[in-house]
Short mmCIF file of C-alpha atoms in Angstrom, two decimals:
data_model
loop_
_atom_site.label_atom_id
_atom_site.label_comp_id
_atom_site.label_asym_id
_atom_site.label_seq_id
_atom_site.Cartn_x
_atom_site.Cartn_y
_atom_site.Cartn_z
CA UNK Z 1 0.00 0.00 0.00
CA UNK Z 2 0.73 3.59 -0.70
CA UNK Z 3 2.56 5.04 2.62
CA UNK Z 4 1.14 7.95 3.61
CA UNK Z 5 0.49 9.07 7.30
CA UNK Z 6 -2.99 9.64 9.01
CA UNK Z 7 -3.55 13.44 9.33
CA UNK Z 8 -4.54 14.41 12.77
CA UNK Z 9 -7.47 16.05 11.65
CA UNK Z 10 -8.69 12.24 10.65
CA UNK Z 11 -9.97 11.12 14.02
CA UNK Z 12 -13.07 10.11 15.68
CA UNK Z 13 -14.80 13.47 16.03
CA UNK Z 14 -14.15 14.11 12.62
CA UNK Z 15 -15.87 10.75 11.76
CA UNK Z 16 -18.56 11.53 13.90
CA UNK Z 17 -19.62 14.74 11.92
CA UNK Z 18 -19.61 12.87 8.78
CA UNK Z 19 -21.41 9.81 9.74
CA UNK Z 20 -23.79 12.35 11.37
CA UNK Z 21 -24.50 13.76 7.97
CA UNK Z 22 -24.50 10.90 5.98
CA UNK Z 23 -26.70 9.04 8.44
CA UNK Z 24 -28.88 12.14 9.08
CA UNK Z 25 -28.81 11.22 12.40
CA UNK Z 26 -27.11 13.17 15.58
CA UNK Z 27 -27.43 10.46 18.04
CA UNK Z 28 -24.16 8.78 15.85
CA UNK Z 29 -21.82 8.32 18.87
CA UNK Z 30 -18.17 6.64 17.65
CA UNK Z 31 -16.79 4.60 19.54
CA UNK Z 32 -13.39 3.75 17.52
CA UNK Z 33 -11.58 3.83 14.70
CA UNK Z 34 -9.39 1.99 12.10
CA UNK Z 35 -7.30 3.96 9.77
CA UNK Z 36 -5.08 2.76 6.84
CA UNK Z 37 -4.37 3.95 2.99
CA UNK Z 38 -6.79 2.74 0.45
CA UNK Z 39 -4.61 2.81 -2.64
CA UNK Z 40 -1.32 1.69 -3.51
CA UNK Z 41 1.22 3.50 -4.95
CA UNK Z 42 0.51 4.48 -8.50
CA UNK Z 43 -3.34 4.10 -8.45
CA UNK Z 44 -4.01 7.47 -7.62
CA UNK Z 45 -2.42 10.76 -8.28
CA UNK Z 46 -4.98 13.61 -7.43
CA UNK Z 47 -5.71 12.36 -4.26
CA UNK Z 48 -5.12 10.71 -0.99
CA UNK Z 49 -7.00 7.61 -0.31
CA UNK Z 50 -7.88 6.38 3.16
CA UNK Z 51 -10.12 3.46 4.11
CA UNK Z 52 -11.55 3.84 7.59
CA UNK Z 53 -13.36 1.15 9.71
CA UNK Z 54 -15.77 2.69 12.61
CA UNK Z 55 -17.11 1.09 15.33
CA UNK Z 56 -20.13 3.14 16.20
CA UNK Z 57 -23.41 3.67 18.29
CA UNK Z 58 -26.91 4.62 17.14
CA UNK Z 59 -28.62 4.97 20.14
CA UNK Z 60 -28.59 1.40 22.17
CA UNK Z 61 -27.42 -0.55 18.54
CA UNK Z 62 -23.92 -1.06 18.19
CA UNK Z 63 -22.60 -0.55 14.19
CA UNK Z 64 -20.31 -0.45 12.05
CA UNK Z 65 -19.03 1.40 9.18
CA UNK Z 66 -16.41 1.06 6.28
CA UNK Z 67 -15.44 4.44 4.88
CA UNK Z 68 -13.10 5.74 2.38
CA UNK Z 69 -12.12 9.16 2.76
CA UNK Z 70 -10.55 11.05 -0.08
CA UNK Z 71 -7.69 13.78 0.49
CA UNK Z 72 -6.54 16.63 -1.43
CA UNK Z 73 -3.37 15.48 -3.06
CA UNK Z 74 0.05 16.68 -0.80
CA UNK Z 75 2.35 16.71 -4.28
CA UNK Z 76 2.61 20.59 -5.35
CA UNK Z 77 2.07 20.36 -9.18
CA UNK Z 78 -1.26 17.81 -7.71
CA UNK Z 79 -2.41 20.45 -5.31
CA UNK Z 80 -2.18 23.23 -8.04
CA UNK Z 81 -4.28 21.09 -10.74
CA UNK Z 82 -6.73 20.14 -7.99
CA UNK Z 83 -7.16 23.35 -6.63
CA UNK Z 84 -6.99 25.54 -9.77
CA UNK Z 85 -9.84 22.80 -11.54
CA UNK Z 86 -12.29 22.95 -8.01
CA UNK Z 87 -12.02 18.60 -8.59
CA UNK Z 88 -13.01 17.90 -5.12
CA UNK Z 89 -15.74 20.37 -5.06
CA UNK Z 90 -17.39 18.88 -8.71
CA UNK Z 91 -16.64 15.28 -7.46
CA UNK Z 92 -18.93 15.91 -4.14
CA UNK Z 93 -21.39 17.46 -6.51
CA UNK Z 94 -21.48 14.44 -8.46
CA UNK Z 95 -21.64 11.69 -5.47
CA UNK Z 96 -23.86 14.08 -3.32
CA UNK Z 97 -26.50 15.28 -6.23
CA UNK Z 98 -26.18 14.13 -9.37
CA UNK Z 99 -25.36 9.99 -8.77
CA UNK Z 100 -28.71 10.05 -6.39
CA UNK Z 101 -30.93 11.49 -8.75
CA UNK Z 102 -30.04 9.91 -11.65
CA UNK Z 103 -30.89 6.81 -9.57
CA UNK Z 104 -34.40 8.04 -8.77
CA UNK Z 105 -35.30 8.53 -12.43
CA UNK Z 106 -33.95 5.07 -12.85
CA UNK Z 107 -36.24 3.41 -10.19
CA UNK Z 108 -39.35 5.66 -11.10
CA UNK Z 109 -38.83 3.89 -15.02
CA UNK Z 110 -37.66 0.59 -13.81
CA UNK Z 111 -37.92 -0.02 -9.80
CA UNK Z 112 -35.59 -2.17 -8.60
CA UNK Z 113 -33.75 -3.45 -12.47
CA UNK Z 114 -30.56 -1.21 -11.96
CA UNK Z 115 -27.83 -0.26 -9.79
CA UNK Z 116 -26.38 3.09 -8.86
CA UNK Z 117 -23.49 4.22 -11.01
CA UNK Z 118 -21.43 5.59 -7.93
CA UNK Z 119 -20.53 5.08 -4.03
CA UNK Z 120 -23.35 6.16 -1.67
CA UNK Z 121 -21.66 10.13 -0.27
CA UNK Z 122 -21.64 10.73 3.47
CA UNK Z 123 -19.90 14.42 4.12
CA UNK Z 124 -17.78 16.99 2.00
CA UNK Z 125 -15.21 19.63 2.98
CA UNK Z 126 -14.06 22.32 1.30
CA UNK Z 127 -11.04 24.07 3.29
CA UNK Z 128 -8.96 24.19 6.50
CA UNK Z 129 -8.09 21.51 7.68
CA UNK Z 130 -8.39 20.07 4.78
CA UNK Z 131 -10.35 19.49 1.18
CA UNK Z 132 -12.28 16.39 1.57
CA UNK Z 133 -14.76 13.86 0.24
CA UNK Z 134 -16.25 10.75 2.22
CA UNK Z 135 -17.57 7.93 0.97
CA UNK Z 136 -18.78 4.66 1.16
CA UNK Z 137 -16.13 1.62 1.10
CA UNK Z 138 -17.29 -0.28 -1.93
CA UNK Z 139 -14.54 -3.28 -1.07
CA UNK Z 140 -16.60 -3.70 2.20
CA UNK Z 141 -19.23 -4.56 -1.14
CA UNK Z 142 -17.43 -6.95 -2.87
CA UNK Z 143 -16.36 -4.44 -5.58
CA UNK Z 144 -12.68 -4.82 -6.62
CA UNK Z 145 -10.50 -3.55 -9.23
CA UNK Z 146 -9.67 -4.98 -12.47
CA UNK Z 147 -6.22 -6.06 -13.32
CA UNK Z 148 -4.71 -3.20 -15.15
CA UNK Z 149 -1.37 -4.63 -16.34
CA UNK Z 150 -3.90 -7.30 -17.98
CA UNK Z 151 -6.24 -5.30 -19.59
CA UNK Z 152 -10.22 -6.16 -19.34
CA UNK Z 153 -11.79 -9.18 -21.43
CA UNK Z 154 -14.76 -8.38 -23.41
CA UNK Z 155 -17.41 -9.44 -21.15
CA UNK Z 156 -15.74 -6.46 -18.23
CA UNK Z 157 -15.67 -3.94 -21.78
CA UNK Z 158 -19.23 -4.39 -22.77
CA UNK Z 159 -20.58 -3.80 -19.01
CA UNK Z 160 -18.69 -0.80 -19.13
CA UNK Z 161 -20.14 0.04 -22.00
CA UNK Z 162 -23.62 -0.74 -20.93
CA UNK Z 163 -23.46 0.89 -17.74
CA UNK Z 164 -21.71 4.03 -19.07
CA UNK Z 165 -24.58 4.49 -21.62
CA UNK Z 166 -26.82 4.13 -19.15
CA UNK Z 167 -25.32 7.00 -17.53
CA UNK Z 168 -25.11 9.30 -20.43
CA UNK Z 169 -28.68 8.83 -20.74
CA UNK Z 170 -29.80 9.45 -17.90
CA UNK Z 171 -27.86 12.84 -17.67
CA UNK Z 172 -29.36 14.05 -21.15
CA UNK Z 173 -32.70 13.41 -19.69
CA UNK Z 174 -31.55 15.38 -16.61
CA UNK Z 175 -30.56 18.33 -18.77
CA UNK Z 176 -33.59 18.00 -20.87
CA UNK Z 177 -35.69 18.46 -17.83
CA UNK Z 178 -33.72 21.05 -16.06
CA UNK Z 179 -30.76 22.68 -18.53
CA UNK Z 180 -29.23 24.12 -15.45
CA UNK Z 181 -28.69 21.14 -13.85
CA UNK Z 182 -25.15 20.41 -14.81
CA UNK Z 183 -23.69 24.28 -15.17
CA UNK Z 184 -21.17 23.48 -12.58
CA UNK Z 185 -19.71 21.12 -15.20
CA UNK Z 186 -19.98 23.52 -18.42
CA UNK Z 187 -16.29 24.29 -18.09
CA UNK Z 188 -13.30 21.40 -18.30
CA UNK Z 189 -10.54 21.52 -16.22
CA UNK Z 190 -8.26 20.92 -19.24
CA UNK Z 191 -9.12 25.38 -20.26
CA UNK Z 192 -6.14 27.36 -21.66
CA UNK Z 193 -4.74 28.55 -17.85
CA UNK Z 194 -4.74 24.83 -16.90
CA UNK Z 195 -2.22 23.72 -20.22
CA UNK Z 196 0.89 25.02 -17.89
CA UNK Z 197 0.26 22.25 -15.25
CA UNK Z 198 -1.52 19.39 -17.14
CA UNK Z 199 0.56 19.80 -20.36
CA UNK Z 200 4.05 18.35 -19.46
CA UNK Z 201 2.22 15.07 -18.72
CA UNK Z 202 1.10 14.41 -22.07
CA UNK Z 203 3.89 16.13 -24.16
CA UNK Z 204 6.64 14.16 -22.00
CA UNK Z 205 5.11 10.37 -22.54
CA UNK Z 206 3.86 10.94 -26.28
CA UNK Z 207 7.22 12.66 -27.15
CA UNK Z 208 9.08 10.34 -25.46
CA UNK Z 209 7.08 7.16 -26.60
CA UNK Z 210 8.23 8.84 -29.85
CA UNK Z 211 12.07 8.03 -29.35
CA UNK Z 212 11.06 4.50 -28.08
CA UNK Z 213 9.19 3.82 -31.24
CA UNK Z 214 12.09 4.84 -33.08
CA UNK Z 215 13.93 1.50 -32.10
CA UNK Z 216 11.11 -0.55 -32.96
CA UNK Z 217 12.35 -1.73 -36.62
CA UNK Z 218 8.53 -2.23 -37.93
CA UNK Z 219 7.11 0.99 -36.39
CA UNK Z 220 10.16 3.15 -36.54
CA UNK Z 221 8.56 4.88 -39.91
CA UNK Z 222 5.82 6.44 -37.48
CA UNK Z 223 8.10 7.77 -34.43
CA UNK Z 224 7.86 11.62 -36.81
CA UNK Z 225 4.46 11.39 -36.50
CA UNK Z 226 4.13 10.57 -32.94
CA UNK Z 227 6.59 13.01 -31.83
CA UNK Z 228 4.56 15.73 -33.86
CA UNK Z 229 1.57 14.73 -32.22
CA UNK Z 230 3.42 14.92 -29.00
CA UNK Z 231 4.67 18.06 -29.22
CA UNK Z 232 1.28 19.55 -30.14
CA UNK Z 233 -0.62 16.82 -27.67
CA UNK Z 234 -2.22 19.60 -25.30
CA UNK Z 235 -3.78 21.23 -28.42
CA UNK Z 236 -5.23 18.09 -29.84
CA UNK Z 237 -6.50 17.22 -26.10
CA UNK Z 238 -8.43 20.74 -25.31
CA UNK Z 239 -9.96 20.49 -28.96
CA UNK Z 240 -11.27 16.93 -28.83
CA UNK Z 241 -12.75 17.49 -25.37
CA UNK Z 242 -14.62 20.59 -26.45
CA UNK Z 243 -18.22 20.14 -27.18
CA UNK Z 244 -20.62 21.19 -29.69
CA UNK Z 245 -23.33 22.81 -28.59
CA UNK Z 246 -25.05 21.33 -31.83
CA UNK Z 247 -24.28 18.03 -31.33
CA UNK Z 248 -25.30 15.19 -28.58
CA UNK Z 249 -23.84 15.78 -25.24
CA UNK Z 250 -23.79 13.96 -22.38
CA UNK Z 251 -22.01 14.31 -18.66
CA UNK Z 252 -19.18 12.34 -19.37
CA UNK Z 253 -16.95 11.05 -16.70
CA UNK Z 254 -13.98 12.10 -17.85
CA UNK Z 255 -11.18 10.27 -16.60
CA UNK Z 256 -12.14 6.65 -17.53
CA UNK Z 257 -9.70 4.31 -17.28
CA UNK Z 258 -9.81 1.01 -15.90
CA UNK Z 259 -9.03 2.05 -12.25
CA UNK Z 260 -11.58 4.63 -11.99
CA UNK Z 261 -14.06 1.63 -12.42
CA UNK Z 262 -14.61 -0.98 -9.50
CA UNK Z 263 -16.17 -4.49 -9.94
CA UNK Z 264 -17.96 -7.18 -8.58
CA UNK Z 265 -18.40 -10.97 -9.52
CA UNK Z 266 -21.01 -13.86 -9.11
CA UNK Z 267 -19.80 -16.37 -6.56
CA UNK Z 268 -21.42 -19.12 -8.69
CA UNK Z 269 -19.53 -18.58 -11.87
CA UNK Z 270 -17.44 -16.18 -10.63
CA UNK Z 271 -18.65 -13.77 -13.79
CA UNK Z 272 -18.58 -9.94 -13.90
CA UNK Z 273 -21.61 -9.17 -12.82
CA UNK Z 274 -21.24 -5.54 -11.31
CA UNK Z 275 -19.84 -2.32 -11.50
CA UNK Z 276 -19.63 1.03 -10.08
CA UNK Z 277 -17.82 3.99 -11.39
CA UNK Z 278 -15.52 5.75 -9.06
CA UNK Z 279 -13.28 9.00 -9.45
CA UNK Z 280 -15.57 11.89 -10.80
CA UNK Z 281 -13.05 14.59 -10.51
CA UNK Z 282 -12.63 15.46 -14.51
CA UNK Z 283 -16.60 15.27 -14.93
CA UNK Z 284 -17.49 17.70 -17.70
CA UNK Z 285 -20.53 18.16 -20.48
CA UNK Z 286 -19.47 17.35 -23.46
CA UNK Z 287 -19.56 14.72 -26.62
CA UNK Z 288 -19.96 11.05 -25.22
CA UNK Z 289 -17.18 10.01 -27.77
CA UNK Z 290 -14.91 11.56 -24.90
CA UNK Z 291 -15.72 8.82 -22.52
CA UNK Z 292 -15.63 6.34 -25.34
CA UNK Z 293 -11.92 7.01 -26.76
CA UNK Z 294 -10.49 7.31 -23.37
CA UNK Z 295 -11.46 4.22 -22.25
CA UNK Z 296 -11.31 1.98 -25.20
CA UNK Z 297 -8.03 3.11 -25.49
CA UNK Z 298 -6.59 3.05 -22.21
CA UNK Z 299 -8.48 0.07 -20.41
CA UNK Z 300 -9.16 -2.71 -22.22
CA UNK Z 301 -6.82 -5.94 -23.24
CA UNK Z 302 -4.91 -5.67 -26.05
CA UNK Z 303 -6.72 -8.38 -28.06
CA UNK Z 304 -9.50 -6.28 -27.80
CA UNK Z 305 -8.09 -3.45 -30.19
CA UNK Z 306 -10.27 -4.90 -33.43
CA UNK Z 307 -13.00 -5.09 -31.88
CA UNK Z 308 -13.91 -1.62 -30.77
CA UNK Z 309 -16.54 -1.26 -33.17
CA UNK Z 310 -18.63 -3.74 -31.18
CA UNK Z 311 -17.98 -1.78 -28.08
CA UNK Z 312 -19.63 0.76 -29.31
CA UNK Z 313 -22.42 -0.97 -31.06
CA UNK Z 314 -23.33 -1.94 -27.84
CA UNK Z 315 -23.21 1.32 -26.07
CA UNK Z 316 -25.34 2.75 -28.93
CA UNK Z 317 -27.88 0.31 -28.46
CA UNK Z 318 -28.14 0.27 -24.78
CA UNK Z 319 -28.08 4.43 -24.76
CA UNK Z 320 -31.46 3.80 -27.75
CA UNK Z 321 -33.16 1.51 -24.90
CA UNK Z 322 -32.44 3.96 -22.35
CA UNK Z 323 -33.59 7.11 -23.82
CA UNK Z 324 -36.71 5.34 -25.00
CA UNK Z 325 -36.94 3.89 -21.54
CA UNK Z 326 -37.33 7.19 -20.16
CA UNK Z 327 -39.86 8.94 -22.94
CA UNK Z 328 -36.48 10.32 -24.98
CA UNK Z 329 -35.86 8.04 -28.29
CA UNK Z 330 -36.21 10.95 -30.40
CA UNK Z 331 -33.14 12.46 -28.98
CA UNK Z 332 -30.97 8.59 -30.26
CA UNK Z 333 -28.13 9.92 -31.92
CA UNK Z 334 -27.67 7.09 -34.67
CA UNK Z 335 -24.44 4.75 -34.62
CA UNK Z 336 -23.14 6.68 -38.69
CA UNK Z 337 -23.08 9.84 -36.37
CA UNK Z 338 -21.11 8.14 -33.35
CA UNK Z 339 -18.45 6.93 -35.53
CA UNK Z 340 -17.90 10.27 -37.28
CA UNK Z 341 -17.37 12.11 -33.88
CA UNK Z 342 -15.09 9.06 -32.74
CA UNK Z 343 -13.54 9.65 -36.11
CA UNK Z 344 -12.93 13.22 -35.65
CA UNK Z 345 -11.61 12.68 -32.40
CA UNK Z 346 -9.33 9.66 -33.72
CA UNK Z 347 -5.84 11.63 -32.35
CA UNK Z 348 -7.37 11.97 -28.53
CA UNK Z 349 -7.96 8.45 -28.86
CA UNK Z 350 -4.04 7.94 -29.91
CA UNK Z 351 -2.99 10.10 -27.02
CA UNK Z 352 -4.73 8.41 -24.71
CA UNK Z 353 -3.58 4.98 -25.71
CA UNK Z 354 -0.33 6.12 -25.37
CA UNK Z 355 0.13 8.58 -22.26
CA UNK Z 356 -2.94 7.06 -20.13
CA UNK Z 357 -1.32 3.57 -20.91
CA UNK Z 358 1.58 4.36 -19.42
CA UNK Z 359 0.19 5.08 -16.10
CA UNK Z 360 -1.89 2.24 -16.35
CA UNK Z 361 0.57 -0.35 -17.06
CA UNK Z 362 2.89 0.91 -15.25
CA UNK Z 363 5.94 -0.84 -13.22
CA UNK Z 364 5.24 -0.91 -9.65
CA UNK Z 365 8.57 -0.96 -8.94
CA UNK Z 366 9.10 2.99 -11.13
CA UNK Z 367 5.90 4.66 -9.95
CA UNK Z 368 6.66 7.74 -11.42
CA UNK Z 369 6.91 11.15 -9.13
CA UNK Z 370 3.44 12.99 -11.66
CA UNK Z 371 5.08 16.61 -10.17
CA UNK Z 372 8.55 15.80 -11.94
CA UNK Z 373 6.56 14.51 -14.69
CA UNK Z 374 4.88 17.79 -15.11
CA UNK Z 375 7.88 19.60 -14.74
CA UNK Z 376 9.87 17.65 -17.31
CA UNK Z 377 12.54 16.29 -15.12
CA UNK Z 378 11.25 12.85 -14.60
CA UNK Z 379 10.21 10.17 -17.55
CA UNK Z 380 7.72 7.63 -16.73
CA UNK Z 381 9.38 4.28 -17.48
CA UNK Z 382 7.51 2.54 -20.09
CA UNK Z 383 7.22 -1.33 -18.61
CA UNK Z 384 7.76 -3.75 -20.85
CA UNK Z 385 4.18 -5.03 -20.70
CA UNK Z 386 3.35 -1.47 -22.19
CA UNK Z 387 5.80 -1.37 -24.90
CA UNK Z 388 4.28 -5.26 -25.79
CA UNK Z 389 0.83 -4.21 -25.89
CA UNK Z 390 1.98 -0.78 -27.79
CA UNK Z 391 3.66 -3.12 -30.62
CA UNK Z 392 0.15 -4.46 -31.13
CA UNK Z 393 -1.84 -1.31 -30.98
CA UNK Z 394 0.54 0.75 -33.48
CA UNK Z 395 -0.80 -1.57 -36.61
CA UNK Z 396 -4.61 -0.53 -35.20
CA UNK Z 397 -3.73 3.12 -35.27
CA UNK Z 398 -2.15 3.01 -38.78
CA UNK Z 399 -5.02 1.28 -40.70
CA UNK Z 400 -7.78 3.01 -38.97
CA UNK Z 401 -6.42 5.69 -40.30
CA UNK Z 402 -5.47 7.90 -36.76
CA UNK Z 403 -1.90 7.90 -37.34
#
């Protein structure tokens, strides 16, 4: 696990207040606590993960409570992105409004057929001591996380894709009914004043995939045009992201990759059979293609590269169902339009293959430091499970035409 020491701040009374809350109930009396880090090193860089266990009274009933409680990151260049982009403050609003009503429309259509997309929210704080979200512990659940040096099969990819559409659709009926809804999430943390501290990330590992590509004797033709795109990657990230106002938006989640997702499977067949979304920090309204590129680029196993196109089939017709579910077929974008705007898109897709893969694959033994990332005086070491799966991908890029 990640080492990281218990603030002070983190202690019973503080648990107390946001048990309280979540509970809605003052007579919440804690008895103890349990504190250790939720995350190990490398699965989270704009944060601080703890997982607290509470033993706890409600009036003569003894209880207890599994809790993870997520800090503002310590890391300078972190602090600066979280602070500068108001993450924390848009991820509460997403656990705290947005996850809980989209789960009432759900149960008014279908009562009792689906699942909420997020972790149940108990308290938020916005501040001294400290920025802060608190949430429910979905390991205490069952949920775990997928293997993300593997890569996820096809039967993990096409609940994501089910469940994500669900989600889209449920937020463009939200919107529908009340367009100011989601205006704290008209603007993307990735705006021109942001380019400074998020830029170095992506120019670094696409420039520098760049040189490795150069020793690859089948690929080496293609390390120009991946060093262009790297030195230009910012540009080509804030363009893709934008939406049009014209098109079909949707609250995407905006940083989905395959450790922002949690799972859970039968204990009969031991099949994926769950899933909730986790990490809402980047959430922004925008095209769903977004959500789509990012994580069918960064997430899924490698021999699942050719078969994108029935990824998104699926999403398409599981948004259709949805928005007819709720009243709202006529707004069904068609699956011709979906693969234009994933077409247009194509070179977000490329840098996310490349830079997002990198953190998700990974060495744990060279986590890299993100701040000297950002800064340009650290490279993230590409393991050799990335550079494998990269070999493969390369081929995909070139005859779909995005590189």
């Amino acid at each position: 696990m990640a080492k990281c020491a218990t603030p002070s701040w983190l202690n019973n009374i503080f648990l107390e207040t946001a048990l309280r809350s979540g509970e809605v109930d003052p007579t919440i009396m804690v008895i103890s606590s349990s504190i250790q880090p939720a995350t190990a090193s490398g699965d989270n860089y704009l944060s601080e993960m703890f997982r607290v266990t509470v033993k706890m009274t409600r009036g003569d009933h003894r209880e207890e409570r599994s809790l993870i409680v997520k800090v503002e990151p310590k890391k300078e260049q972190m602090l600066k992105i979280a602070e500068k982009g108001n993450i924390f403050d848009l991820e509460a609003r997403v656990y705290r409004d947005v996850i809980p009503a989209m789960y009432r429309l759900l149960e008014r259509s279908a009562p009792g057929e689906f699942q909420p997309f997020g972790a149940r929210y108990f308290y938020s704080h916005k501040g001294m001591p400290a920025t802060v979200v608190v949430l429910e512990d979905l390991k205490k659940l069952g949920f775990t996380m997928g293997d993300r040096t593997h890569g996820l099969n096809m039967d993990h990819c096409l609940l994501v894709m089910r469940t994500l559409a669900r989600f889209h659709a449920t937020s463009v009926v939200m919107h529908e009914r009340d367009p100011d809804c989601f205006k704290p999430f008209m603007e993307t943390i990735y705006r021109d004043e942001m380019k400074e501290h998020l830029g170095g990330f992506f120019i670094s590992n696409v420039k520098n995939f760049a040189e490795e590509v150069r020793k690859w004797p089948d690929h080496s033709s293609l390390a120009e045009k991946i060093k262009n795109i790297g030195e230009h990657s910012m540009d080509y990230w804030t363009k893709a992201i934008q939406r049009d106002d014209e098109g079909f938006n949707v609250l995407s989640h905006g940083d989905l990759w395959l450790n922002n997702m949690m799972f859970r499977y039968s204990d009969d067949t031991g099949d994926v059979e769950d899933i909730r979304f986790v990490d809402f920090q980047l959430t922004y309204w925008t095209s769903p293609t977004v959500d789509l590129l990012y994580f069918l680029n960064s997430s899924p196993h490698i021999d699942i590269a050719d078969k994108i196109d029935v990824c998104v089939e699926e999403y398409h017709k599981t948004l259709g169902e949805t928005l007819a579910m709720f009243g709202y077929g006529h707004l069904h974008p068609s699956l011709d339009y979906l693969h234009k705007e994933l077409q247009k898109r194509a070179t977000f897709g490329v840098i996310s293959g490349i830079a997002i893969r990198t953190v998700v694959m990974v060495d744990r033994t060279h986590i890299p430091d993100m701040d000297k990332v950002i800064l340009g005086k650290e490279k993230v070491k590409f393991s050799e499970s990335y550079k494998m799966v990269m070999e493969k991908l390369l081929p995909f890029y070139k005859d779909k035409g995005w590189l």
